[in-house]
């Protein structure tokens, strides 16, 4: 039995933050009913067509869910939705536009009056109050507001993270807070309101540079793929044109790096490189020494030396290399997940279970489960057909 079997989630969600949170609840066995707009659905369905005609974002964040189409602005759809929540749901998740859920009668105050044990998780850009409450928020904009862009990129130009990390961080905090709320409900019998802010989530992830700039101090420099405060730590070219990523964390590793990788043991005792802060300050000079030492070696030869010296290193993989990554293959991390266009590979969620596996059910087609869900609420097939004809579902 999976940990969340018997738990039902009703979610009004789009894009990434809420879908990522609820997919992880589904991974643990929860029943997740995704409410989507008739004919259109979650707009992330239309982001691209890279997975045999389906959108990459949607396939990633929506497996193991049921899709129910409802025009939530229609009075009868609102009745259906309210019944579904009161009769079936343990958890309601939403990341609609600011204020939209409350206008639909789905605020925690209204729902908890009908069902005291309900857990309501609202995910928004900036939170439920404050001067930015009604401000639109997308991932790039939160990366900017949080200060993330100011410490990411090169000296010449800031750069966003490739993945949607503001959405992902908010989704992770929504997921963990929901799990905590379920544990709390076991003790008290009551639900609670969770207010998850993308800004607060990503500022938490950016707190090291925030503290680095504490009390008016200069913030970390933007250093591309290198570390802003630890050196050497980052990418270095080998003689064959490939790049090796490496990182040192302490003086023991620095001495081993000099003697076994650079083959220059005397370098470790030079005063200008005698501590991390000094190496970081003299990084341009040290980089020239490292690049010169690597110039006569292939990337694999550099990695062999790094491994022998027990220095942390990595290949700079592209997406195709990750699909074929030998570690993921050796640990049997890939599974197959169904979609409307056939099966596609899917990575098991991080972590391992001694008994069984996480749930890995199909990605739903738009409205695929509408009839079954409404039948569960007592609607006849004729009534469902009428609702469909009226555009309610």
Coordinates of C-alpha atoms in Angstrom, one line a residue:
X1 CA 0.0 0.0 0.0
X2 CA 1.4 3.4 -1.0
X3 CA 1.6 6.1 1.7
X4 CA -1.2 8.3 0.4
X5 CA -3.6 5.7 -0.9
X6 CA -7.1 6.7 0.2
X7 CA -6.3 10.4 0.0
X8 CA -8.1 12.5 -2.7
X9 CA -6.8 15.8 -4.0
X10 CA -8.9 18.1 -6.1
X11 CA -6.7 20.6 -7.9
X12 CA -7.4 23.7 -10.0
X13 CA -3.9 24.0 -11.5
X14 CA -2.0 25.1 -14.5
X15 CA 1.7 25.5 -15.6
X16 CA 4.2 23.9 -13.2
X17 CA 4.1 24.9 -9.5
X18 CA 0.8 23.2 -8.5
X19 CA 1.0 20.4 -11.1
X20 CA 4.5 19.5 -9.8
X21 CA 3.3 19.4 -6.2
X22 CA 0.2 17.3 -7.0
X23 CA 2.0 14.9 -9.3
X24 CA 4.3 14.0 -6.3
X25 CA 1.2 13.4 -4.2
X26 CA 0.0 11.1 -6.9
X27 CA 3.4 9.3 -6.9
X28 CA 2.7 8.4 -3.3
X29 CA -0.7 7.0 -4.2
X30 CA -3.1 9.9 -3.8
X31 CA -6.0 10.2 -6.1
X32 CA -5.5 13.5 -7.9
X33 CA -8.5 15.0 -9.8
X34 CA -7.3 17.7 -12.1
X35 CA -10.0 20.3 -13.0
X36 CA -9.4 21.8 -16.5
X37 CA -11.2 24.1 -18.8
X38 CA -13.4 22.4 -21.4
X39 CA -11.8 22.3 -24.9
X40 CA -8.6 24.0 -23.7
X41 CA -7.4 22.5 -20.5
X42 CA -4.3 23.4 -18.6
X43 CA -2.5 25.9 -20.9
X44 CA 0.8 23.9 -20.3
X45 CA -0.7 21.3 -22.7
X46 CA 0.1 23.8 -25.4
X47 CA 3.6 24.8 -24.5
X48 CA 5.2 22.6 -27.1
X49 CA 4.7 19.3 -29.0
X50 CA 8.0 17.6 -28.3
X51 CA 6.7 14.3 -26.8
X52 CA 5.1 12.8 -29.9
X53 CA 2.8 15.8 -30.1
X54 CA 2.3 16.3 -26.4
X55 CA 3.9 19.1 -24.4
X56 CA 7.1 18.2 -22.5
X57 CA 6.1 20.2 -19.4
X58 CA 2.7 18.6 -19.2
X59 CA 4.0 15.0 -19.6
X60 CA 6.5 15.7 -16.8
X61 CA 4.1 17.0 -14.2
X62 CA 0.7 15.3 -14.8
X63 CA 1.1 11.5 -14.8
X64 CA -1.2 9.5 -12.6
X65 CA -3.9 12.1 -12.5
X66 CA -7.6 12.1 -13.5
X67 CA -8.8 15.0 -15.8
X68 CA -12.2 16.5 -15.2
X69 CA -13.3 19.3 -17.5
X70 CA -15.5 22.0 -15.9
X71 CA -16.3 25.5 -16.9
X72 CA -15.9 26.8 -13.3
X73 CA -17.6 30.1 -14.2
X74 CA -20.9 28.2 -14.9
X75 CA -23.2 27.9 -11.8
X76 CA -23.8 24.2 -12.4
X77 CA -20.1 23.5 -12.7
X78 CA -19.6 25.3 -9.4
X79 CA -22.2 23.1 -7.8
X80 CA -20.4 20.0 -9.2
X81 CA -17.0 21.2 -8.0
X82 CA -18.3 22.0 -4.5
X83 CA -19.9 18.6 -4.2
X84 CA -16.8 16.9 -5.4
X85 CA -14.7 18.7 -2.8
X86 CA -17.1 18.2 0.1
X87 CA -17.9 14.6 -0.7
X88 CA -14.5 13.3 -1.9
X89 CA -11.6 15.6 -1.2
X90 CA -9.0 15.7 1.6
X91 CA -6.9 18.4 -0.1
X92 CA -7.6 21.2 -2.5
X93 CA -4.7 22.8 -4.4
X94 CA -5.0 25.8 -6.6
X95 CA -2.6 28.2 -8.4
X96 CA -5.2 30.2 -10.3
X97 CA -4.9 34.0 -10.8
X98 CA -4.9 36.0 -7.5
X99 CA -8.3 36.0 -5.9
X100 CA -9.9 33.7 -8.5
X101 CA -10.4 30.7 -6.1
X102 CA -12.0 32.9 -3.5
X103 CA -14.5 34.3 -6.1
X104 CA -15.4 30.7 -6.9
X105 CA -16.2 30.0 -3.2
X106 CA -13.1 27.9 -2.8
X107 CA -11.3 29.9 0.0
X108 CA -10.2 27.9 3.0
X109 CA -12.7 29.9 5.2
X110 CA -15.7 28.8 3.1
X111 CA -14.5 25.3 2.5
X112 CA -13.6 24.6 6.1
X113 CA -17.0 25.8 7.2
X114 CA -18.4 22.9 5.1
X115 CA -15.7 20.4 5.8
X116 CA -13.4 21.2 8.9
X117 CA -10.9 18.5 8.0
X118 CA -10.1 20.0 4.5
X119 CA -6.6 21.1 3.7
X120 CA -6.4 24.0 1.2
X121 CA -3.1 24.9 -0.4
X122 CA -3.0 28.1 -2.3
X123 CA 0.1 28.7 -4.5
X124 CA 0.8 32.2 -5.9
X125 CA 3.6 34.4 -7.0
X126 CA 3.8 36.6 -3.9
X127 CA 1.4 35.3 -1.3
X128 CA -2.1 36.1 -0.1
X129 CA -1.4 39.6 1.2
X130 CA 1.1 42.4 0.9
X131 CA 1.5 45.0 -1.8
X132 CA 2.5 42.4 -4.4
X133 CA -0.5 40.2 -3.7
X134 CA -2.3 40.9 -7.1
X135 CA 0.8 41.1 -9.2
X136 CA 1.2 38.5 -12.0
X137 CA 4.1 36.2 -11.5
X138 CA 5.9 33.8 -14.0
X139 CA 9.0 31.8 -13.3
X140 CA 11.4 34.3 -15.0
X141 CA 9.9 37.2 -13.2
X142 CA 10.3 35.5 -9.8
X143 CA 13.9 34.6 -10.6
X144 CA 14.3 38.3 -11.2
X145 CA 12.5 39.6 -8.1
X146 CA 14.1 37.1 -5.8
X147 CA 17.6 38.3 -6.7
X148 CA 18.5 34.9 -8.3
X149 CA 19.3 36.6 -11.6
X150 CA 21.7 39.0 -9.9
X151 CA 24.0 36.1 -8.9
X152 CA 23.6 33.8 -11.9
X153 CA 25.3 34.2 -15.3
X154 CA 28.5 36.0 -16.3
X155 CA 29.9 39.3 -15.3
X156 CA 28.6 40.7 -18.6
X157 CA 25.1 39.4 -18.4
X158 CA 22.7 37.7 -15.9
X159 CA 21.1 34.4 -16.9
X160 CA 18.0 32.6 -15.8
X161 CA 18.1 29.0 -14.7
X162 CA 17.2 26.6 -17.5
X163 CA 14.5 24.7 -15.6
X164 CA 11.6 26.6 -14.0
X165 CA 13.2 26.7 -10.5
X166 CA 10.8 29.3 -9.1
X167 CA 7.9 27.0 -10.0
X168 CA 9.7 23.9 -8.9
X169 CA 10.7 25.4 -5.5
X170 CA 7.1 26.5 -4.8
X171 CA 5.9 23.1 -5.9
X172 CA 8.3 21.3 -3.5
X173 CA 7.3 23.5 -0.5
X174 CA 3.6 23.0 -1.4
X175 CA 4.2 19.2 -1.4
X176 CA 6.1 19.1 1.8
X177 CA 3.7 21.4 3.6
X178 CA 0.7 19.3 2.5
X179 CA 2.4 16.2 3.9
X180 CA 3.0 18.0 7.2
X181 CA -0.7 19.2 7.2
X182 CA -1.8 15.6 6.8
X183 CA 0.3 14.5 9.8
X184 CA -1.0 17.4 11.8
X185 CA -4.6 16.4 10.8
X186 CA -4.0 13.0 12.3
X187 CA -3.4 14.6 15.6
X188 CA -6.1 17.3 15.6
X189 CA -8.7 16.1 13.2
X190 CA -8.7 19.5 11.5
X191 CA -7.4 20.7 8.2
X192 CA -5.6 24.0 7.6
X193 CA -4.7 26.7 5.1
X194 CA -1.4 26.6 3.3
X195 CA -0.2 29.8 1.6
X196 CA 2.8 29.1 -0.6
X197 CA 4.6 32.0 -2.3
X198 CA 6.9 31.5 -5.3
X199 CA 8.9 34.5 -4.2
X200 CA 9.5 33.2 -0.7
X201 CA 10.3 29.7 -2.0
X202 CA 13.1 31.0 -4.3
X203 CA 14.4 33.5 -1.8
X204 CA 14.9 30.6 0.6
X205 CA 17.0 28.9 -2.1
X206 CA 19.0 32.1 -2.6
X207 CA 19.7 32.6 1.0
X208 CA 23.5 31.8 0.9
X209 CA 24.2 34.8 -1.4
X210 CA 21.7 36.8 0.6
X211 CA 23.8 36.2 3.8
X212 CA 27.0 36.7 1.8
X213 CA 25.8 40.2 1.2
X214 CA 24.7 40.7 4.8
X215 CA 24.8 44.1 6.4
X216 CA 25.7 45.9 3.2
X217 CA 28.6 43.7 2.1
X218 CA 29.2 43.1 -1.6
X219 CA 27.1 40.3 -3.1
X220 CA 28.8 37.3 -4.9
X221 CA 30.0 38.0 -8.4
X222 CA 28.3 36.3 -11.3
X223 CA 30.9 33.7 -12.4
X224 CA 29.1 31.6 -15.0
X225 CA 29.4 27.9 -14.3
X226 CA 32.1 28.6 -11.7
X227 CA 31.5 29.0 -8.0
X228 CA 31.4 32.6 -6.9
X229 CA 33.3 32.0 -3.6
X230 CA 35.2 28.6 -3.9
X231 CA 38.1 28.0 -6.3
X232 CA 38.9 26.0 -8.3
X233 CA 35.3 25.0 -8.7
X234 CA 33.8 24.9 -12.1
X235 CA 34.5 24.1 -15.8
X236 CA 38.0 23.8 -17.3
X237 CA 38.8 23.0 -20.9
X238 CA 41.0 19.9 -21.8
X239 CA 43.3 19.7 -24.7
X240 CA 40.7 17.8 -26.9
X241 CA 38.3 20.7 -26.7
X242 CA 36.0 19.1 -24.2
X243 CA 35.2 20.6 -20.8
X244 CA 35.7 18.9 -17.4
X245 CA 33.8 20.1 -14.3
X246 CA 35.7 19.8 -11.0
X247 CA 35.4 21.1 -7.5
X248 CA 37.7 21.4 -4.4
X249 CA 36.3 21.9 -0.9
X250 CA 39.3 21.9 1.5
X251 CA 43.1 22.2 1.8
X252 CA 43.7 18.4 1.7
X253 CA 42.0 18.3 -1.7
X254 CA 44.0 21.3 -2.9
X255 CA 47.3 19.6 -2.0
X256 CA 46.2 16.4 -3.8
X257 CA 45.1 18.4 -6.8
X258 CA 48.4 20.2 -7.1
X259 CA 50.5 17.0 -6.7
X260 CA 48.5 14.4 -8.5
X261 CA 46.5 16.3 -11.1
X262 CA 48.6 19.3 -12.0
X263 CA 51.8 17.5 -11.2
X264 CA 53.0 20.7 -9.5
X265 CA 53.2 19.8 -5.8
X266 CA 55.0 23.1 -4.9
X267 CA 52.0 25.1 -6.0
X268 CA 50.0 24.1 -2.9
X269 CA 52.5 26.0 -0.6
X270 CA 52.6 29.2 -2.6
X271 CA 51.3 32.1 -0.4
X272 CA 48.9 33.5 -3.1
X273 CA 47.1 30.1 -3.2
X274 CA 47.4 29.2 0.5
X275 CA 43.7 29.4 1.4
X276 CA 40.4 29.3 -0.5
X277 CA 39.8 33.0 -0.1
X278 CA 43.2 33.7 -1.6
X279 CA 42.7 31.2 -4.4
X280 CA 39.3 32.8 -5.2
X281 CA 40.9 36.3 -5.2
X282 CA 43.7 35.0 -7.5
X283 CA 41.4 32.9 -9.7
X284 CA 42.5 34.4 -13.0
X285 CA 46.1 33.5 -12.4
X286 CA 45.2 30.1 -11.1
X287 CA 42.9 29.4 -14.0
X288 CA 45.7 30.0 -16.5
X289 CA 47.9 27.5 -14.6
X290 CA 45.2 24.9 -14.7
X291 CA 44.3 25.4 -18.3
X292 CA 47.9 25.1 -19.3
X293 CA 48.3 21.9 -17.3
X294 CA 45.2 20.4 -19.0
X295 CA 46.2 21.5 -22.5
X296 CA 48.1 18.3 -23.2
X297 CA 45.5 16.0 -21.9
X298 CA 42.1 14.7 -23.2
X299 CA 39.1 15.2 -21.0
X300 CA 39.1 11.5 -20.0
X301 CA 42.8 11.7 -19.0
X302 CA 42.0 14.7 -16.8
X303 CA 39.1 12.8 -15.2
X304 CA 41.4 9.8 -14.6
X305 CA 43.8 12.0 -12.7
X306 CA 41.0 13.6 -10.8
X307 CA 39.6 10.2 -9.8
X308 CA 43.0 9.0 -8.7
X309 CA 43.4 12.1 -6.5
X310 CA 39.8 11.7 -5.2
X311 CA 38.9 15.1 -6.5
X312 CA 35.2 15.6 -7.3
X313 CA 34.5 15.9 -11.0
X314 CA 31.8 15.5 -13.6
X315 CA 31.1 15.3 -17.3
X316 CA 29.3 18.3 -18.8
X317 CA 26.4 16.3 -20.2
X318 CA 23.8 17.4 -22.7
X319 CA 20.2 16.1 -22.6
X320 CA 21.0 13.2 -24.9
X321 CA 23.8 12.0 -22.6
X322 CA 21.4 12.2 -19.6
X323 CA 18.9 9.9 -21.4
X324 CA 21.7 7.4 -21.7
X325 CA 23.4 8.1 -18.3
X326 CA 25.0 4.8 -17.1
X327 CA 24.3 5.5 -13.4
X328 CA 20.5 5.9 -14.0
X329 CA 20.6 2.7 -16.1
X330 CA 22.5 0.8 -13.6
X331 CA 20.1 1.8 -10.8
X332 CA 17.1 0.8 -13.0
X333 CA 15.5 4.3 -12.7
X334 CA 13.5 4.3 -15.9
X335 CA 10.0 3.1 -16.3
X336 CA 7.3 3.5 -19.0
X337 CA 4.2 5.7 -18.6
X338 CA 1.2 5.7 -20.8
X339 CA -0.1 8.7 -22.7
X340 CA -2.8 9.2 -25.4
X341 CA 0.0 8.7 -28.0
X342 CA 1.6 5.6 -26.5
X343 CA 4.1 4.9 -23.8
X344 CA 7.0 7.2 -23.0
X345 CA 9.9 6.7 -20.7
X346 CA 9.7 8.3 -17.3
X347 CA 12.2 8.6 -14.4
X348 CA 11.2 7.2 -11.1
X349 CA 10.8 9.9 -8.4
X350 CA 13.9 10.4 -6.3
X351 CA 14.2 8.0 -3.4
X352 CA 13.7 4.2 -3.2
X353 CA 11.1 2.0 -1.5
X354 CA 11.9 -1.3 0.0
X355 CA 8.4 -2.6 -0.9
X356 CA 6.8 -1.7 -4.2
X357 CA 7.3 1.4 -6.2
X358 CA 5.8 4.9 -6.6
X359 CA 2.7 5.2 -8.7
X360 CA 3.5 5.7 -12.4
X361 CA 0.1 5.8 -14.1
X362 CA -0.8 7.4 -17.5
X363 CA -0.8 11.1 -18.4
X364 CA -4.5 11.9 -18.8
X365 CA -6.1 13.2 -22.0
X366 CA -8.2 16.3 -21.6
X367 CA -11.5 15.4 -19.8
X368 CA -10.7 11.7 -20.0
X369 CA -12.2 11.0 -16.6
X370 CA -15.1 13.5 -16.6
X371 CA -17.9 10.9 -17.1
X372 CA -16.5 8.5 -14.5
X373 CA -16.0 11.2 -11.9
X374 CA -19.6 12.6 -12.4
X375 CA -21.0 9.1 -12.3
X376 CA -19.4 8.7 -8.9
X377 CA -21.3 11.8 -7.8
X378 CA -24.6 10.2 -9.1
X379 CA -25.0 11.8 -12.5
X380 CA -26.6 9.7 -15.1
X381 CA -25.1 9.3 -18.6
X382 CA -27.9 11.3 -20.1
X383 CA -27.3 14.2 -17.6
X384 CA -23.6 14.1 -18.4
X385 CA -24.4 14.3 -22.1
X386 CA -26.6 17.3 -21.4
X387 CA -23.8 19.0 -19.4
X388 CA -21.3 18.3 -22.2
X389 CA -23.7 19.7 -24.8
X390 CA -24.1 22.9 -22.7
X391 CA -20.3 23.3 -22.4
X392 CA -20.4 22.8 -18.7
X393 CA -17.9 19.9 -18.9

